PDB file of C-alpha atoms and ligand atoms in Angstrom:
ATOM      1  CA  MET Z   1     -12.734 -13.029  12.634  1.00 44.00           C
ATOM      2  CA  THR Z   2      -9.758 -14.251  10.621  1.00 44.00           C
ATOM      3  CA  THR Z   3      -7.084 -12.317   8.830  1.00 46.00           C
ATOM      4  CA  ILE Z   4      -6.388 -13.676   5.370  1.00 47.00           C
ATOM      5  CA  PRO Z   5      -3.214 -12.581   3.605  1.00 49.00           C
ATOM      6  CA  MET Z   6      -4.511 -10.689   0.609  1.00 49.00           C
ATOM      7  CA  ALA Z   7      -1.234 -10.533  -1.277  1.00 45.00           C
ATOM      8  CA  ALA Z   8      -1.088 -14.335  -1.317  1.00 42.00           C
ATOM      9  CA  SER Z   9      -4.591 -14.549  -2.798  1.00 44.00           C
ATOM     10  CA  HIS Z  10      -3.710 -12.009  -5.508  1.00 48.00           C
ATOM     11  CA  PRO Z  11      -0.531 -13.183  -7.195  1.00 43.00           C
ATOM     12  CA  GLY Z  12       1.272 -10.426  -9.048  1.00 49.00           C
ATOM     13  CA  ILE Z  13      -0.222  -7.670  -6.907  1.00 55.00           C
ATOM     14  CA  GLN Z  14       3.201  -6.590  -5.682  1.00 58.00           C
ATOM     15  CA  ASP Z  15       4.121  -5.545  -9.229  1.00 68.00           C
ATOM     16  CA  SER Z  16       0.947  -3.707 -10.223  1.00 83.00           C
ATOM     17  CA  PRO Z  17       0.759   0.108 -10.129  1.00 92.00           C
ATOM     18  CA  LYS Z  18      -0.242   1.608  -6.817  1.00 94.00           C
ATOM     19  CA  ILE Z  19      -1.698   4.802  -5.503  1.00 96.00           C
ATOM     20  CA  ARG Z  20      -1.794   6.168  -1.971  1.00 96.00           C
ATOM     21  CA  VAL Z  21      -4.555   8.673  -1.260  1.00 97.00           C
ATOM     22  CA  VAL Z  22      -5.035  10.779   1.870  1.00 95.00           C
ATOM     23  CA  VAL Z  23      -8.503  12.192   2.554  1.00 96.00           C
ATOM     24  CA  THR Z  24      -8.424  15.379   4.548  1.00 95.00           C
ATOM     25  CA  GLY Z  25     -10.491  18.494   5.326  1.00 95.00           C
ATOM     26  CA  LYS Z  26     -12.400  20.243   8.101  1.00 94.00           C
ATOM     27  CA  GLY Z  27     -14.424  18.141  10.575  1.00 94.00           C
ATOM     28  CA  GLY Z  28     -17.885  17.055   9.442  1.00 95.00           C
ATOM     29  CA  VAL Z  29     -17.444  17.710   5.709  1.00 97.00           C
ATOM     30  CA  GLY Z  30     -17.783  14.035   4.701  1.00 98.00           C
ATOM     31  CA  LYS Z  31     -14.219  12.596   4.746  1.00 98.00           C
ATOM     32  CA  THR Z  32     -15.127   9.278   6.352  1.00 98.00           C
ATOM     33  CA  THR Z  33     -18.208   8.796   4.178  1.00 98.00           C
ATOM     34  CA  LEU Z  34     -16.186   9.478   1.026  1.00 98.00           C
ATOM     35  CA  THR Z  35     -13.305   7.212   2.108  1.00 98.00           C
ATOM     36  CA  ALA Z  36     -15.723   4.333   2.700  1.00 98.00           C
ATOM     37  CA  LEU Z  37     -17.607   4.886  -0.572  1.00 98.00           C
ATOM     38  CA  LEU Z  38     -14.370   5.013  -2.581  1.00 98.00           C
ATOM     39  CA  ALA Z  39     -12.934   1.968  -0.805  1.00 98.00           C
ATOM     40  CA  HIS Z  40     -15.948  -0.209  -1.603  1.00 98.00           C
ATOM     41  CA  THR Z  41     -16.255   1.168  -5.137  1.00 98.00           C
ATOM     42  CA  CYS Z  42     -12.595   0.553  -6.043  1.00 98.00           C
ATOM     43  CA  ALA Z  43     -12.690  -2.934  -4.478  1.00 98.00           C
ATOM     44  CA  GLY Z  44     -15.919  -3.652  -6.380  1.00 97.00           C
ATOM     45  CA  GLN Z  45     -14.060  -2.836  -9.586  1.00 96.00           C
ATOM     46  CA  GLY Z  46     -11.479  -5.529  -8.888  1.00 97.00           C
ATOM     47  CA  TYR Z  47      -8.660  -3.601  -7.187  1.00 97.00           C
ATOM     48  CA  SER Z  48      -7.163  -4.582  -3.857  1.00 97.00           C
ATOM     49  CA  VAL Z  49      -7.883  -1.783  -1.426  1.00 98.00           C
ATOM     50  CA  LEU Z  50      -6.670  -0.919   2.036  1.00 98.00           C
ATOM     51  CA  ALA Z  51      -8.725   1.606   4.005  1.00 98.00           C
ATOM     52  CA  VAL Z  52      -6.756   3.129   6.871  1.00 97.00           C
ATOM     53  CA  ASP Z  53      -8.546   4.812   9.750  1.00 97.00           C
ATOM     54  CA  GLY Z  54      -6.166   7.521  10.914  1.00 94.00           C
ATOM     55  CA  ASP Z  55      -8.791   9.267  13.017  1.00 93.00           C
ATOM     56  CA  PRO Z  56      -8.569   8.527  16.762  1.00 91.00           C
ATOM     57  CA  GLN Z  57     -12.396   8.637  16.815  1.00 93.00           C
ATOM     58  CA  GLN Z  58     -12.345   5.439  14.743  1.00 95.00           C
ATOM     59  CA  ASN Z  59     -15.625   5.573  12.860  1.00 95.00           C
ATOM     60  CA  LEU Z  60     -14.431   4.211   9.513  1.00 98.00           C
ATOM     61  CA  ALA Z  61     -15.257   0.585  10.447  1.00 98.00           C
ATOM     62  CA  ALA Z  62     -18.960   1.333  10.985  1.00 98.00           C
ATOM     63  CA  THR Z  63     -19.043   3.490   7.843  1.00 98.00           C
ATOM     64  CA  LEU Z  64     -17.574   0.578   5.850  1.00 98.00           C
ATOM     65  CA  GLY Z  65     -20.397  -1.555   7.253  1.00 98.00           C
ATOM     66  CA  LEU Z  66     -18.696  -3.442  10.091  1.00 97.00           C
ATOM     67  CA  TYR Z  67     -20.848  -3.804  13.200  1.00 92.00           C
ATOM     68  CA  GLY Z  68     -21.253  -5.911  16.310  1.00 92.00           C
ATOM     69  CA  ASP Z  69     -18.707  -8.665  16.955  1.00 92.00           C
ATOM     70  CA  GLU Z  70     -16.720  -7.849  13.817  1.00 91.00           C
ATOM     71  CA  ALA Z  71     -16.253  -4.253  14.892  1.00 93.00           C
ATOM     72  CA  ALA Z  72     -15.699  -5.161  18.548  1.00 94.00           C
ATOM     73  CA  ALA Z  73     -12.880  -7.551  17.595  1.00 94.00           C
ATOM     74  CA  ILE Z  74     -10.800  -4.773  16.011  1.00 97.00           C
ATOM     75  CA  VAL Z  75      -7.703  -3.928  18.030  1.00 96.00           C
ATOM     76  CA  PRO Z  76      -6.219  -0.616  16.850  1.00 96.00           C
ATOM     77  CA  LEU Z  77      -2.563  -0.692  15.889  1.00 96.00           C
ATOM     78  CA  ALA Z  78      -1.654   1.776  18.653  1.00 93.00           C
ATOM     79  CA  GLU Z  79      -2.839  -0.849  21.181  1.00 94.00           C
ATOM     80  CA  ARG Z  80      -0.950  -3.792  19.664  1.00 95.00           C
ATOM     81  CA  SER Z  81       1.888  -3.548  22.111  1.00 91.00           C
ATOM     82  CA  ASP Z  82       3.514  -6.848  21.043  1.00 93.00           C
ATOM     83  CA  TYR Z  83       3.742  -5.773  17.404  1.00 94.00           C
ATOM     84  CA  ILE Z  84       4.951  -2.297  18.376  1.00 93.00           C
ATOM     85  CA  ALA Z  85       7.598  -3.708  20.710  1.00 91.00           C
ATOM     86  CA  GLU Z  86       8.748  -6.235  18.087  1.00 92.00           C
ATOM     87  CA  LYS Z  87       9.079  -3.652  15.336  1.00 92.00           C
ATOM     88  CA  THR Z  88      10.534  -0.777  17.321  1.00 91.00           C
ATOM     89  CA  GLY Z  89      12.804  -3.018  19.375  1.00 87.00           C
ATOM     90  CA  THR Z  90      11.385  -1.742  22.644  1.00 82.00           C
ATOM     91  CA  GLY Z  91      10.178  -5.085  24.034  1.00 69.00           C
ATOM     92  CA  PRO Z  92      11.501  -6.869  27.128  1.00 67.00           C
ATOM     93  CA  GLY Z  93      15.226  -7.499  26.846  1.00 64.00           C
ATOM     94  CA  SER Z  94      15.825  -4.662  24.396  1.00 65.00           C
ATOM     95  CA  ARG Z  95      18.847  -2.494  24.976  1.00 65.00           C
ATOM     96  CA  GLY Z  96      16.850   0.729  24.992  1.00 69.00           C
ATOM     97  CA  LEU Z  97      17.558   1.947  21.460  1.00 76.00           C
ATOM     98  CA  MET Z  98      14.337   2.437  19.530  1.00 80.00           C
ATOM     99  CA  VAL Z  99      14.232   1.490  15.832  1.00 80.00           C
ATOM    100  CA  LEU Z 100      12.862   4.677  14.266  1.00 79.00           C
ATOM    101  CA  ASN Z 101      11.907   3.415  10.806  1.00 84.00           C
ATOM    102  CA  PRO Z 102      11.082  -0.286  11.100  1.00 88.00           C
ATOM    103  CA  ASP Z 103       9.950  -2.434   8.171  1.00 91.00           C
ATOM    104  CA  THR Z 104       6.156  -2.517   8.503  1.00 93.00           C
ATOM    105  CA  ALA Z 105       5.264  -4.118   5.160  1.00 92.00           C
ATOM    106  CA  ASP Z 106       3.520  -6.952   7.071  1.00 95.00           C
ATOM    107  CA  VAL Z 107       1.331  -4.632   9.167  1.00 97.00           C
ATOM    108  CA  VAL Z 108      -1.944  -5.385   7.405  1.00 96.00           C
ATOM    109  CA  GLU Z 109      -1.386  -9.152   7.446  1.00 95.00           C
ATOM    110  CA  ARG Z 110      -0.738  -8.896  11.172  1.00 95.00           C
ATOM    111  CA  ALA Z 111      -3.181  -6.209  12.305  1.00 96.00           C
ATOM    112  CA  GLY Z 112      -5.707  -5.669   9.493  1.00 97.00           C
ATOM    113  CA  THR Z 113      -9.356  -6.691   9.281  1.00 97.00           C
ATOM    114  CA  ILE Z 114     -11.084  -8.194   6.260  1.00 96.00           C
ATOM    115  CA  VAL Z 115     -14.075  -6.089   5.201  1.00 97.00           C
ATOM    116  CA  ASP Z 116     -14.815  -7.700   1.852  1.00 96.00           C
ATOM    117  CA  VAL Z 117     -13.113  -9.871  -0.778  1.00 94.00           C
ATOM    118  CA  ARG Z 118     -10.636  -7.218  -1.896  1.00 97.00           C
ATOM    119  CA  LEU Z 119     -11.070  -4.699   0.915  1.00 98.00           C
ATOM    120  CA  ARG Z 120      -9.159  -4.591   4.184  1.00 98.00           C
ATOM    121  CA  LEU Z 121      -9.169  -2.095   7.033  1.00 98.00           C
ATOM    122  CA  LEU Z 122      -6.341  -0.965   9.277  1.00 98.00           C
ATOM    123  CA  VAL Z 123      -7.348   1.041  12.336  1.00 97.00           C
ATOM    124  CA  MET Z 124      -4.493   3.173  13.681  1.00 95.00           C
ATOM    125  CA  GLY Z 125      -6.054   4.246  16.998  1.00 93.00           C
ATOM    126  CA  GLY Z 126      -5.126   7.191  19.137  1.00 85.00           C
ATOM    127  CA  VAL Z 127      -1.629   8.150  20.233  1.00 80.00           C
ATOM    128  CA  LYS Z 128      -1.176  10.696  22.999  1.00 69.00           C
ATOM    129  CA  ASN Z 129       0.635  13.834  21.830  1.00 61.00           C
ATOM    130  CA  ALA Z 130       0.677  12.625  18.214  1.00 56.00           C
ATOM    131  CA  GLY Z 131       0.513  16.224  17.014  1.00 55.00           C
ATOM    132  CA  SER Z 132       3.768  17.062  18.751  1.00 55.00           C
ATOM    133  CA  GLY Z 133       5.490  14.041  17.197  1.00 55.00           C
ATOM    134  CA  CYS Z 134       6.453  12.450  20.525  1.00 61.00           C
ATOM    135  CA  LEU Z 135       9.215   9.876  20.478  1.00 70.00           C
ATOM    136  CA  CYS Z 136       7.114   7.103  21.972  1.00 83.00           C
ATOM    137  CA  PRO Z 137       7.143   3.680  20.262  1.00 87.00           C
ATOM    138  CA  GLU Z 138       3.440   3.864  19.222  1.00 88.00           C
ATOM    139  CA  TYR Z 139       3.917   7.157  17.423  1.00 87.00           C
ATOM    140  CA  SER Z 140       7.090   5.978  15.799  1.00 87.00           C
ATOM    141  CA  LEU Z 141       5.436   2.785  14.549  1.00 91.00           C
ATOM    142  CA  LEU Z 142       2.294   4.481  13.214  1.00 92.00           C
ATOM    143  CA  ALA Z 143       4.340   7.167  11.482  1.00 90.00           C
ATOM    144  CA  SER Z 144       6.492   4.430   9.874  1.00 92.00           C
ATOM    145  CA  VAL Z 145       3.425   2.685   8.495  1.00 94.00           C
ATOM    146  CA  LEU Z 146       2.293   5.926   6.839  1.00 93.00           C
ATOM    147  CA  ARG Z 147       5.753   6.948   5.653  1.00 92.00           C
ATOM    148  CA  ASN Z 148       6.212   3.504   4.069  1.00 93.00           C
ATOM    149  CA  ALA Z 149       2.684   3.251   2.677  1.00 94.00           C
ATOM    150  CA  ARG Z 150       4.106   2.525  -0.778  1.00 92.00           C
ATOM    151  CA  SER Z 151       5.553  -0.753   0.471  1.00 92.00           C
ATOM    152  CA  LEU Z 152       2.103  -2.096   1.423  1.00 94.00           C
ATOM    153  CA  PRO Z 153       0.926  -4.707  -1.091  1.00 93.00           C
ATOM    154  CA  ASP Z 154      -2.520  -3.219  -1.798  1.00 96.00           C
ATOM    155  CA  GLU Z 155      -3.023  -1.421  -5.119  1.00 97.00           C
ATOM    156  CA  ILE Z 156      -5.025   1.412  -3.582  1.00 98.00           C
ATOM    157  CA  VAL Z 157      -4.570   2.805  -0.067  1.00 98.00           C
ATOM    158  CA  LEU Z 158      -7.111   5.318   1.236  1.00 98.00           C
ATOM    159  CA  LEU Z 159      -6.286   7.105   4.485  1.00 96.00           C
ATOM    160  CA  ASP Z 160      -9.093   8.768   6.426  1.00 96.00           C
ATOM    161  CA  THR Z 161      -7.820  11.469   8.776  1.00 94.00           C
ATOM    162  CA  PRO Z 162      -9.101  13.649  11.584  1.00 91.00           C
ATOM    163  CA  ALA Z 163      -9.567  17.310  10.681  1.00 81.00           C
ATOM    164  CA  GLY Z 164      -6.246  18.763   9.561  1.00 67.00           C
ATOM    165  CA  LEU Z 165      -2.955  17.318   8.350  1.00 60.00           C
ATOM    166  CA  GLU Z 166      -0.717  18.041  11.329  1.00 64.00           C
ATOM    167  CA  HIS Z 167      -1.361  14.521  12.641  1.00 62.00           C
ATOM    168  CA  PHE Z 168       1.574  12.572  11.190  1.00 63.00           C
ATOM    169  CA  GLY Z 169       1.983  15.397   8.662  1.00 72.00           C
ATOM    170  CA  ARG Z 170       5.486  14.676   7.417  1.00 80.00           C
ATOM    171  CA  ALA Z 171       5.008  10.895   7.319  1.00 84.00           C
ATOM    172  CA  VAL Z 172       1.822  11.293   5.259  1.00 85.00           C
ATOM    173  CA  ALA Z 173       3.569  13.615   2.842  1.00 84.00           C
ATOM    174  CA  GLU Z 174       6.337  11.046   2.321  1.00 88.00           C
ATOM    175  CA  GLY Z 175       4.068   8.048   1.805  1.00 91.00           C
ATOM    176  CA  PHE Z 176       1.169   9.485  -0.195  1.00 93.00           C
ATOM    177  CA  ASP Z 177       0.722  10.580  -3.817  1.00 94.00           C
ATOM    178  CA  MET Z 178      -2.700  12.202  -3.852  1.00 96.00           C
ATOM    179  CA  ALA Z 179      -4.699  14.351  -1.423  1.00 95.00           C
ATOM    180  CA  LEU Z 180      -8.470  14.517  -1.612  1.00 97.00           C
ATOM    181  CA  ILE Z 181      -9.236  17.731   0.249  1.00 96.00           C
ATOM    182  CA  VAL Z 182     -12.912  17.693   1.158  1.00 97.00           C
ATOM    183  CA  SER Z 183     -14.968  20.819   1.778  1.00 96.00           C
ATOM    184  CA  ASP Z 184     -18.591  21.820   1.822  1.00 94.00           C
ATOM    185  CA  GLY Z 185     -19.627  25.110   0.283  1.00 88.00           C
ATOM    186  CA  SER Z 186     -19.028  27.112   3.478  1.00 92.00           C
ATOM    187  CA  TYR Z 187     -16.408  29.823   3.738  1.00 93.00           C
ATOM    188  CA  ASN Z 188     -14.878  28.215   6.861  1.00 93.00           C
ATOM    189  CA  ALA Z 189     -14.487  24.777   5.293  1.00 94.00           C
ATOM    190  CA  MET Z 190     -13.018  26.347   2.150  1.00 94.00           C
ATOM    191  CA  THR Z 191     -10.497  28.317   4.217  1.00 93.00           C
ATOM    192  CA  VAL Z 192      -9.360  25.077   5.869  1.00 93.00           C
ATOM    193  CA  ALA Z 193      -9.264  23.337   2.473  1.00 94.00           C
ATOM    194  CA  ARG Z 194      -7.096  26.055   0.991  1.00 94.00           C
ATOM    195  CA  ASP Z 195      -4.648  25.890   3.928  1.00 91.00           C
ATOM    196  CA  LEU Z 196      -4.490  22.100   3.679  1.00 92.00           C
ATOM    197  CA  CYS Z 197      -3.866  22.319  -0.052  1.00 93.00           C
ATOM    198  CA  ARG Z 198      -0.986  24.740   0.460  1.00 91.00           C
ATOM    199  CA  LEU Z 199       0.482  22.433   3.106  1.00 89.00           C
ATOM    200  CA  ALA Z 200       0.093  19.391   0.834  1.00 90.00           C
ATOM    201  CA  LYS Z 201       1.743  21.246  -2.038  1.00 90.00           C
ATOM    202  CA  GLU Z 202       4.643  22.454   0.123  1.00 88.00           C
ATOM    203  CA  SER Z 203       5.215  18.944   1.425  1.00 86.00           C
ATOM    204  CA  GLY Z 204       5.313  17.487  -2.081  1.00 89.00           C
ATOM    205  CA  ILE Z 205       1.965  15.711  -2.551  1.00 92.00           C
ATOM    206  CA  ARG Z 206       1.753  16.048  -6.294  1.00 90.00           C
ATOM    207  CA  ASP Z 207      -1.982  15.636  -6.914  1.00 95.00           C
ATOM    208  CA  ARG Z 208      -4.277  17.823  -4.799  1.00 96.00           C
ATOM    209  CA  VAL Z 209      -7.954  17.432  -5.580  1.00 97.00           C
ATOM    210  CA  LEU Z 210     -10.658  19.674  -4.140  1.00 97.00           C
ATOM    211  CA  ILE Z 211     -13.834  17.734  -3.396  1.00 98.00           C
ATOM    212  CA  VAL Z 212     -16.814  20.016  -2.907  1.00 97.00           C
ATOM    213  CA  ASN Z 213     -19.288  17.825  -1.039  1.00 97.00           C
ATOM    214  CA  ARG Z 214     -23.003  18.237  -0.387  1.00 97.00           C
ATOM    215  CA  VAL Z 215     -23.541  20.433  -3.432  1.00 96.00           C
ATOM    216  CA  ARG Z 216     -27.120  21.664  -3.896  1.00 94.00           C
ATOM    217  CA  GLY Z 217     -28.852  23.855  -6.436  1.00 89.00           C
ATOM    218  CA  THR Z 218     -28.090  26.885  -4.285  1.00 87.00           C
ATOM    219  CA  THR Z 219     -24.347  26.127  -3.934  1.00 84.00           C
ATOM    220  CA  ARG Z 220     -22.275  28.920  -5.486  1.00 89.00           C
ATOM    221  CA  LEU Z 221     -19.670  26.847  -7.324  1.00 90.00           C
ATOM    222  CA  GLN Z 222     -18.064  29.792  -9.099  1.00 91.00           C
ATOM    223  CA  HIS Z 223     -17.599  31.548  -5.755  1.00 91.00           C
ATOM    224  CA  ILE Z 224     -16.097  28.337  -4.295  1.00 92.00           C
ATOM    225  CA  ARG Z 225     -13.644  28.086  -7.196  1.00 90.00           C
ATOM    226  CA  THR Z 226     -12.545  31.639  -6.494  1.00 90.00           C
ATOM    227  CA  LEU Z 227     -12.084  30.869  -2.784  1.00 89.00           C
ATOM    228  CA  ALA Z 228     -10.091  27.745  -3.692  1.00 90.00           C
ATOM    229  CA  GLY Z 229      -7.280  29.722  -5.359  1.00 88.00           C
ATOM    230  CA  ASP Z 230      -4.966  28.002  -7.820  1.00 87.00           C
ATOM    231  CA  SER Z 231      -3.142  25.351  -5.762  1.00 87.00           C
ATOM    232  CA  PHE Z 232      -5.571  22.505  -6.486  1.00 95.00           C
ATOM    233  CA  SER Z 233      -4.905  20.239  -9.473  1.00 93.00           C
ATOM    234  CA  ARG Z 234      -8.634  19.777 -10.107  1.00 94.00           C
ATOM    235  CA  VAL Z 235     -12.101  20.022  -8.598  1.00 95.00           C
ATOM    236  CA  PHE Z 236     -14.758  17.333  -8.150  1.00 96.00           C
ATOM    237  CA  THR Z 237     -18.276  17.840  -6.814  1.00 96.00           C
ATOM    238  CA  LEU Z 238     -20.499  15.412  -4.900  1.00 97.00           C
ATOM    239  CA  PRO Z 239     -24.217  16.092  -4.497  1.00 97.00           C
ATOM    240  CA  ASP Z 240     -25.982  16.511  -1.186  1.00 97.00           C
ATOM    241  CA  ASP Z 241     -27.779  13.170  -1.149  1.00 98.00           C
ATOM    242  CA  PRO Z 242     -30.528  12.186   1.312  1.00 97.00           C
ATOM    243  CA  CYS Z 243     -29.566   8.518   0.788  1.00 97.00           C
ATOM    244  CA  VAL Z 244     -26.390   9.114   2.840  1.00 98.00           C
ATOM    245  CA  PRO Z 245     -27.978  10.126   6.183  1.00 97.00           C
ATOM    246  CA  ARG Z 246     -30.837   7.678   5.596  1.00 96.00           C
ATOM    247  CA  HIS Z 247     -28.487   4.699   5.873  1.00 95.00           C
ATOM    248  CA  GLU Z 248     -25.964   6.171   8.289  1.00 93.00           C
ATOM    249  CA  PRO Z 249     -23.443   5.079   9.453  1.00 95.00           C
ATOM    250  CA  SER Z 250     -22.948   2.352   6.800  1.00 97.00           C
ATOM    251  CA  VAL Z 251     -22.434   3.231   3.139  1.00 98.00           C
ATOM    252  CA  VAL Z 252     -23.041  -0.385   2.047  1.00 98.00           C
ATOM    253  CA  PRO Z 253     -26.734   0.134   1.138  1.00 98.00           C
ATOM    254  CA  LEU Z 254     -25.671   2.890  -1.281  1.00 98.00           C
ATOM    255  CA  LEU Z 255     -23.405   0.602  -3.308  1.00 97.00           C
ATOM    256  CA  GLY Z 256     -25.142  -0.614  -6.441  1.00 92.00           C
ATOM    257  CA  SER Z 257     -28.049   1.779  -5.767  1.00 96.00           C
ATOM    258  CA  ASP Z 258     -29.020   4.651  -8.034  1.00 96.00           C
ATOM    259  CA  CYS Z 259     -28.528   7.164  -5.222  1.00 97.00           C
ATOM    260  CA  PRO Z 260     -27.232  10.410  -6.787  1.00 97.00           C
ATOM    261  CA  VAL Z 261     -23.935  10.414  -4.880  1.00 98.00           C
ATOM    262  CA  MET Z 262     -22.888   7.102  -6.450  1.00 98.00           C
ATOM    263  CA  ALA Z 263     -22.413   8.416  -9.998  1.00 97.00           C
ATOM    264  CA  ALA Z 264     -20.017  11.074  -8.696  1.00 97.00           C
ATOM    265  CA  VAL Z 265     -18.172   8.570  -6.478  1.00 98.00           C
ATOM    266  CA  LYS Z 266     -17.703   6.220  -9.460  1.00 98.00           C
ATOM    267  CA  ASP Z 267     -16.248   9.084 -11.509  1.00 97.00           C
ATOM    268  CA  LEU Z 268     -13.810   9.938  -8.746  1.00 98.00           C
ATOM    269  CA  ALA Z 269     -12.889   6.265  -8.224  1.00 98.00           C
ATOM    270  CA  GLY Z 270     -12.215   5.997 -11.976  1.00 97.00           C
ATOM    271  CA  SER Z 271      -9.911   8.972 -11.772  1.00 96.00           C
ATOM    272  CA  ILE Z 272      -7.976   7.484  -8.817  1.00 97.00           C
ATOM    273  CA  ILE Z 273      -7.640   4.164 -10.650  1.00 96.00           C
ATOM    274  CA  ALA Z 274      -6.371   5.982 -13.748  1.00 95.00           C
ATOM    275  CA  GLU Z 275      -3.795   7.882 -11.661  1.00 92.00           C
ATOM    276  CA  ARG Z 276      -2.249   4.569 -10.524  1.00 88.00           C
ATOM    277  CA  ALA Z 277      -0.560   4.273 -13.861  1.00 63.00           C
ATOM    278  CA  GLY Z 278       1.319   7.520 -13.323  1.00 57.00           C
ATOM    279  CA  SER Z 279       2.323   6.783  -9.733  1.00 50.00           C
TER     280      SER Z 279
HETATM  281  N1  LIG J 301     -22.923  13.731   0.020  1.00 67.83           N
HETATM  282  C1  LIG J 301     -23.566  13.751   1.192  1.00 67.83           C
HETATM  283  N2  LIG J 301     -24.890  14.002   1.250  1.00 67.83           N
HETATM  284  C2  LIG J 301     -25.540  14.044   2.424  1.00 67.83           C
HETATM  285  N3  LIG J 301     -24.971  13.848   3.626  1.00 67.83           N
HETATM  286  C3  LIG J 301     -23.649  13.593   3.641  1.00 67.83           C
HETATM  287  C4  LIG J 301     -22.872  13.524   2.447  1.00 67.83           C
HETATM  288  N4  LIG J 301     -21.594  13.247   2.778  1.00 67.83           N
HETATM  289  C5  LIG J 301     -21.566  13.144   4.137  1.00 67.83           C
HETATM  290  N5  LIG J 301     -22.785  13.358   4.655  1.00 67.83           N
HETATM  291  C6  LIG J 301     -23.145  13.359   6.086  1.00 67.83           C
HETATM  292  O1  LIG J 301     -22.337  14.348   6.741  1.00 67.83           O
HETATM  293  C7  LIG J 301     -22.029  13.949   8.068  1.00 67.83           C
HETATM  294  C8  LIG J 301     -20.536  14.024   8.293  1.00 67.83           C
HETATM  295  O2  LIG J 301     -19.889  13.065   7.472  1.00 67.83           O
HETATM  296  P1  LIG J 301     -18.513  12.366   7.882  1.00 67.83           P
HETATM  297  O3  LIG J 301     -18.145  11.516   6.720  1.00 67.83           O
HETATM  298  O4  LIG J 301     -18.608  11.734   9.213  1.00 67.83           O
HETATM  299  O5  LIG J 301     -17.564  13.654   7.971  1.00 67.83           O
HETATM  300  P2  LIG J 301     -16.053  13.782   8.490  1.00 67.83           P
HETATM  301  O6  LIG J 301     -15.440  12.423   8.424  1.00 67.83           O
HETATM  302  O7  LIG J 301     -15.421  14.755   7.558  1.00 67.83           O
HETATM  303  O8  LIG J 301     -16.116  14.309   9.897  1.00 67.83           O
HETATM  304  C9  LIG J 301     -22.583  12.532   8.240  1.00 67.83           C
HETATM  305  O9  LIG J 301     -23.794  12.630   8.932  1.00 67.83           O
HETATM  306  C10 LIG J 301     -22.798  12.063   6.808  1.00 67.83           C
HETATM  307  O10 LIG J 301     -23.870  11.134   6.713  1.00 67.83           O
HETATM  308 MG1  LIG J 302     -14.477  11.308   9.935  1.00 67.83          MG
END
């Protein structure tokens, strides 16, 4: 597998409007599926997209359609000790002072994976004690990448997360403009979504979108809107679609299909693309 510098192949990309989107919500509600569908859809519409796997479980690659050797060749950023040492100044011969906010604008050129013509993937990997914000070089480097997400060259950055926002919470809030907070119709998922929305609002993420996933005829949308409260900027719904589990884990067979979820994903992608202008 080769890494091709995308910015070089897209002259002018540095100057075009950008948007940084974090996808969050309770476990199992469809965050990774949605991130992968949006990434392919936005790239298919001509935008340069970076998908970032911020979940230590690392299943975004397979959901984007990478398997076998391609997937096996991915080295998560947290395990790229040379890059981490270079950027944080903690390599051999360093004088022991760690650089806390290094310039990581080259991170995708150095550690990213090509998924498709305009779509790249960056896998963060797991960092021990990430939740407690440890002062280890890996944590510091990963947090810098997220905090400085606006300096990445890609027009659209989509960050898939584990359940919750506490992982790199402050760094995400600094680097990201929009939160897609995914829920299913259940009370528990909606409670998590509401807490996440409050957190996102408090930390200054200006656009907070509730995504109600797996909506069926029996889903009580009015009840869900009441549970949601008034902190969300808007609400999108995605249908429960048998196409999704049929092709699991990859979303690639859904692209260009007339599977019901695709119309809703295209709408949402259009809205993200439109928001770039205001970012
Ligand atoms: N719109 C949908 N319709 C049907 N199944 C879905 C839909 N979205 C996600 N799923 C399924 O839900 C499960 C959890 O999705 P996943 O994206 O892994 O959730 P998360 O990343 O939030 O843990 C997967 O089996 C996935 O195929
Ligand atoms: Mg996931």
